[in-house]
Coordinates of C-alpha atoms in Angstrom, one line a residue:
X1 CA -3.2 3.9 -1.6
X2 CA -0.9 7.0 -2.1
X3 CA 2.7 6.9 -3.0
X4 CA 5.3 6.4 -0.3
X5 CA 8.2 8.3 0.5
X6 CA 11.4 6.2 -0.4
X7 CA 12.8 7.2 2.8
X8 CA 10.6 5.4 4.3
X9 CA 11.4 1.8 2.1
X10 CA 13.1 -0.1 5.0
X11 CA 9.9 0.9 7.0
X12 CA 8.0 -0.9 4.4
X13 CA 10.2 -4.4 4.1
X14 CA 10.2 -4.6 8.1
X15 CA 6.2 -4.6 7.8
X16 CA 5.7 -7.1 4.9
X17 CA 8.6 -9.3 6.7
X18 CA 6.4 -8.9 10.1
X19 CA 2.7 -9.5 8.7
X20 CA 4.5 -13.0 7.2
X21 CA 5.7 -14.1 10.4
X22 CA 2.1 -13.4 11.7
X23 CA 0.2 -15.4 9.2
X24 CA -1.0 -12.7 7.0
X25 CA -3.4 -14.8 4.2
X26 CA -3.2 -11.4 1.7
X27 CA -0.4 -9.3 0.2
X28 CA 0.4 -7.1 3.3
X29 CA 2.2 -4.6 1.5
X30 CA -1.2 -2.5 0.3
X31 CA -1.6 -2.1 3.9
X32 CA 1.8 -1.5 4.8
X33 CA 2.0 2.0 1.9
X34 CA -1.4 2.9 3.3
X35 CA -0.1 3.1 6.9
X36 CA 3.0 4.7 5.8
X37 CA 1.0 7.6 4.0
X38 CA -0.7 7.9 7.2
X39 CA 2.1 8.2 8.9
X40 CA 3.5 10.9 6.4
X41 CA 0.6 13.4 6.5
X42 CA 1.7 17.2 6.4
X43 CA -0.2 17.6 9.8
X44 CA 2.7 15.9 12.1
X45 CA 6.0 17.3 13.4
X46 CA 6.7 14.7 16.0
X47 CA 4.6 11.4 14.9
X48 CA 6.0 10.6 12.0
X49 CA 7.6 7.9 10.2
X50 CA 10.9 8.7 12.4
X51 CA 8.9 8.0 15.4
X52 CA 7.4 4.7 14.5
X53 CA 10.9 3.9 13.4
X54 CA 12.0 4.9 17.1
X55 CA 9.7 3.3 18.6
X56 CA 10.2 -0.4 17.0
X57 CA 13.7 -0.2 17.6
X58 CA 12.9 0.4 21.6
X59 CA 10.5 -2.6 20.9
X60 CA 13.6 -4.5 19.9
X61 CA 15.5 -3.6 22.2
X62 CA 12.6 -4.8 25.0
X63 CA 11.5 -7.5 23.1
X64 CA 13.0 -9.8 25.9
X65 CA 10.2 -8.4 28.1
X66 CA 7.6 -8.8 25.5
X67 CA 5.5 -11.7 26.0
X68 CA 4.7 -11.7 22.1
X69 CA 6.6 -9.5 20.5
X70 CA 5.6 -9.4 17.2
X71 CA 2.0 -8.1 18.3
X72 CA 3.9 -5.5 20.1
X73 CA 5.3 -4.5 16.7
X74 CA 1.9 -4.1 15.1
X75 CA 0.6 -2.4 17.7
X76 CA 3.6 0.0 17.1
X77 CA 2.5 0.2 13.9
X78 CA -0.8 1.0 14.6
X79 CA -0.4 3.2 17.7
X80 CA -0.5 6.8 16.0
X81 CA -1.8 5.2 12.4
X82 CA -4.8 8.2 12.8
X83 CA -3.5 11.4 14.1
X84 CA -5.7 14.6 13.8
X85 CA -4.3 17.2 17.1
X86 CA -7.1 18.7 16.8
X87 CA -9.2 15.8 17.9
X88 CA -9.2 13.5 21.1
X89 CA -9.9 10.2 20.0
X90 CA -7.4 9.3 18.0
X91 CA -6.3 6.5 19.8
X92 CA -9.4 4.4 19.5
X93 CA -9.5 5.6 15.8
X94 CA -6.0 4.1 15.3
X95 CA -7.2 0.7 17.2
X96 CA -10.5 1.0 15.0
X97 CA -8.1 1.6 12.0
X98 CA -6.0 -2.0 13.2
X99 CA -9.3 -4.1 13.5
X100 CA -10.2 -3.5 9.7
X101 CA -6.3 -3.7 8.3
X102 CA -5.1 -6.5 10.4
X103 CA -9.2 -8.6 9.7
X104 CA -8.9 -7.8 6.2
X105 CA -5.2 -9.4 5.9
X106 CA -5.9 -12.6 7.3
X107 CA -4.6 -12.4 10.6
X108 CA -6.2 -14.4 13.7
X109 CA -9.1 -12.8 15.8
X110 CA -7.4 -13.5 19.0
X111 CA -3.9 -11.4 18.0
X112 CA -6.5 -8.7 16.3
X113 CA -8.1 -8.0 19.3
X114 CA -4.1 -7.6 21.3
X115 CA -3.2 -5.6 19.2
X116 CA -6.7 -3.3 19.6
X117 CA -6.1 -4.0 23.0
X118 CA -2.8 -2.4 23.3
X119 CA -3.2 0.3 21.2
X120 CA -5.8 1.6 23.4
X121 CA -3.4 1.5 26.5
X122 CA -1.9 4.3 24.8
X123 CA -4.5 6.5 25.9
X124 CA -3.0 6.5 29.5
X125 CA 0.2 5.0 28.8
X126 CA -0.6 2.7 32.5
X127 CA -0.7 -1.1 32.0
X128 CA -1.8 -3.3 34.6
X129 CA 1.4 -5.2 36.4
X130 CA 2.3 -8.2 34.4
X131 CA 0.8 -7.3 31.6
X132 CA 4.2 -7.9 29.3
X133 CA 3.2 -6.7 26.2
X134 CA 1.6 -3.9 27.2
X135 CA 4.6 -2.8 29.5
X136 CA 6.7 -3.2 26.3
X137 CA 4.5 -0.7 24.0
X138 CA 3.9 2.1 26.4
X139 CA 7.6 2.4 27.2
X140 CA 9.0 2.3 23.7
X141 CA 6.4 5.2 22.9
X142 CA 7.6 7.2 26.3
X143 CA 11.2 6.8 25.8
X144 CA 11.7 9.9 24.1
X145 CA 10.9 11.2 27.5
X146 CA 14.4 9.7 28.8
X147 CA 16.4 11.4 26.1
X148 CA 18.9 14.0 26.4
X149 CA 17.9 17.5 27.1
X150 CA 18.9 18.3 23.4
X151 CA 16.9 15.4 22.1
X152 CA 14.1 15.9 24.3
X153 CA 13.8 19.7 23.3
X154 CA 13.4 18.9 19.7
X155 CA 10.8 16.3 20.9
X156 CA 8.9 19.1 22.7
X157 CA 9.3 21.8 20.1
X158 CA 7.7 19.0 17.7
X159 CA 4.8 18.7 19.4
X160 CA 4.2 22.6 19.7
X161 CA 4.5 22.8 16.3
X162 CA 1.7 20.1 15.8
X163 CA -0.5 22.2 18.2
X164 CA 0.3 25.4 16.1
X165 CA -3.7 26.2 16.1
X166 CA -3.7 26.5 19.5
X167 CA -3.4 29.7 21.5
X168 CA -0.3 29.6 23.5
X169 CA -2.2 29.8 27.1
X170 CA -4.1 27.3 26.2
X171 CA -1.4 25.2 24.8
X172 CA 0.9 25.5 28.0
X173 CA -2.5 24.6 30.0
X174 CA -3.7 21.4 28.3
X175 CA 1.0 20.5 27.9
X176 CA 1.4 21.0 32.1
X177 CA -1.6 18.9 32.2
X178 CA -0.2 16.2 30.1
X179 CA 3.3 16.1 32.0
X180 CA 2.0 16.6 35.5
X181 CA -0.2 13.4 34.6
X182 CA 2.8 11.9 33.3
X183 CA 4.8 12.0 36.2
X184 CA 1.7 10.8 38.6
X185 CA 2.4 7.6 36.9
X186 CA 3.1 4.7 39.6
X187 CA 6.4 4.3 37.2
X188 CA 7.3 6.1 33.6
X189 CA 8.8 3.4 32.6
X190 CA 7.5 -0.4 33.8
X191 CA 10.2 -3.0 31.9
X192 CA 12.9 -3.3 34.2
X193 CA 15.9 -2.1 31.3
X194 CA 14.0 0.9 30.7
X195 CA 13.3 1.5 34.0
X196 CA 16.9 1.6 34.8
X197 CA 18.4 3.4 32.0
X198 CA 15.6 6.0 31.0
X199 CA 13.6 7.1 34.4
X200 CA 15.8 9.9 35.9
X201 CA 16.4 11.2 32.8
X202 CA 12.6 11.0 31.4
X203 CA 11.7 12.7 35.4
X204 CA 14.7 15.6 34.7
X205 CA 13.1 16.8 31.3
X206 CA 9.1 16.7 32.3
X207 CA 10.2 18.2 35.3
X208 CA 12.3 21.5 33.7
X209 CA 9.4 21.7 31.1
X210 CA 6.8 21.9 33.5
X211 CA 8.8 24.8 35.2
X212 CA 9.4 26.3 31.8
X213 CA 5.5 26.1 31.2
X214 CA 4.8 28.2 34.5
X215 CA 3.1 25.0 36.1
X216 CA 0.0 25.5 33.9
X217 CA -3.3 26.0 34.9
X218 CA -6.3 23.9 34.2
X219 CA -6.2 23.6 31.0
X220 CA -9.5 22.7 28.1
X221 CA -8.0 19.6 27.0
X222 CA -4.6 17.3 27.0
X223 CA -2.0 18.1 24.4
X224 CA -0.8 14.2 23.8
X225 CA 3.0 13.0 24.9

């Protein structure tokens, strides 16, 4: 399974704690060390363990949105569990990745298949209106977007530095891409509290990259949020 980095020890009690409340039948914490290597690989600058960690702490914070909130956690869990930037299908290798874990631990079908379900929405970051749980997901992973421009500048510089093997005219194509996408979104942000308190600063910060980026042409391919 690898050996886990003890910084990441709290990460580790709030899965086994979470995979009990579910119903796991097995020892979740196997699983839990696995994902956490995952999450620790050498490759990642931005989506790492410091991310997941943000992102279930928006969760918490939305959770009152959240139809179910604790498969909005695993879904967290699993969202950037496979994370190769030189590859486009991460995503549905991370939901792929969720089927087998979450199976193999004894959770239900039906919460299996929600939680492959809204990993997958991660792709566009666009859930259909009303759909709770998926509004809760997609804006705990974009509110990094709604940080301060400091913040949001480390953010940024993270992800260049995951795309380091790409040229940088191709880099600020396929980024310009992603952020003009991004802000074509009916709404960044779809739960009503992080509507209010993230949008106009998420809008300020895609909006002065884009201008640092030149616009961007058409670019070969997207350079993820």
């Amino acid at each position: 399974m690898g050996r886990m980095p003890t910084a990441t020890e709290d990460l580790l009690t709030a899965w086994t704690a979470l995979l009990h409340r579910c119903g796991a039948a097995d020892d979740p914490e196997p699983y839990g060390r696995e994902l956490l290597r995952r999450w620790s690989e050498p490759q990642r600058r931005y989506h790492t363990p410091e991310h997941l960690r943000a992102v279930l702490r928006h969760v918490d914070e939305l959770a009152g949105h959240a139809a179910d909130p604790d498969t909005v956690r695993l879904a967290a869990w699993f969202h950037d569990a496979v994370y190769r930037p030189d590859r486009t299908e991460n995503e549905e290798r991370s939901a792929a990745l969720a089927v087998r874990a979450l199976t193999a631990v004894g959770l239900p079908p039906e919460r299996v298949a929600e939680v492959e379900r809204l990993v997958l929405l991660t792709v566009t970051h666009d859930p259909a209106p009303g759909d709770r749980d998926g509004e809760v997901l997609c804006d705990a992973d974009l509110a990094v977007l709604g940080g301060s421009p400091e913040a949001y500048a480390a953010y940024a510089a993270a992800v260049r530095q995951e795309y380091g093997f790409v040229p940088e005219p191709d880099f600020r194509a396929g980024r310009a891409a992603v952020l003009r996408a991004l802000l074509a979104l009916p709404a960044l942000y779809r739960t009503p509290a992080a509507a209010e308190r993230l949008t106009a600063a998420a809008r300020a910060n895609l909006t002065a990259e884009l201008a640092d980026l030149g616009g961007g042409r058409a670019g070969p391919g997207p350079v993820r949020p």
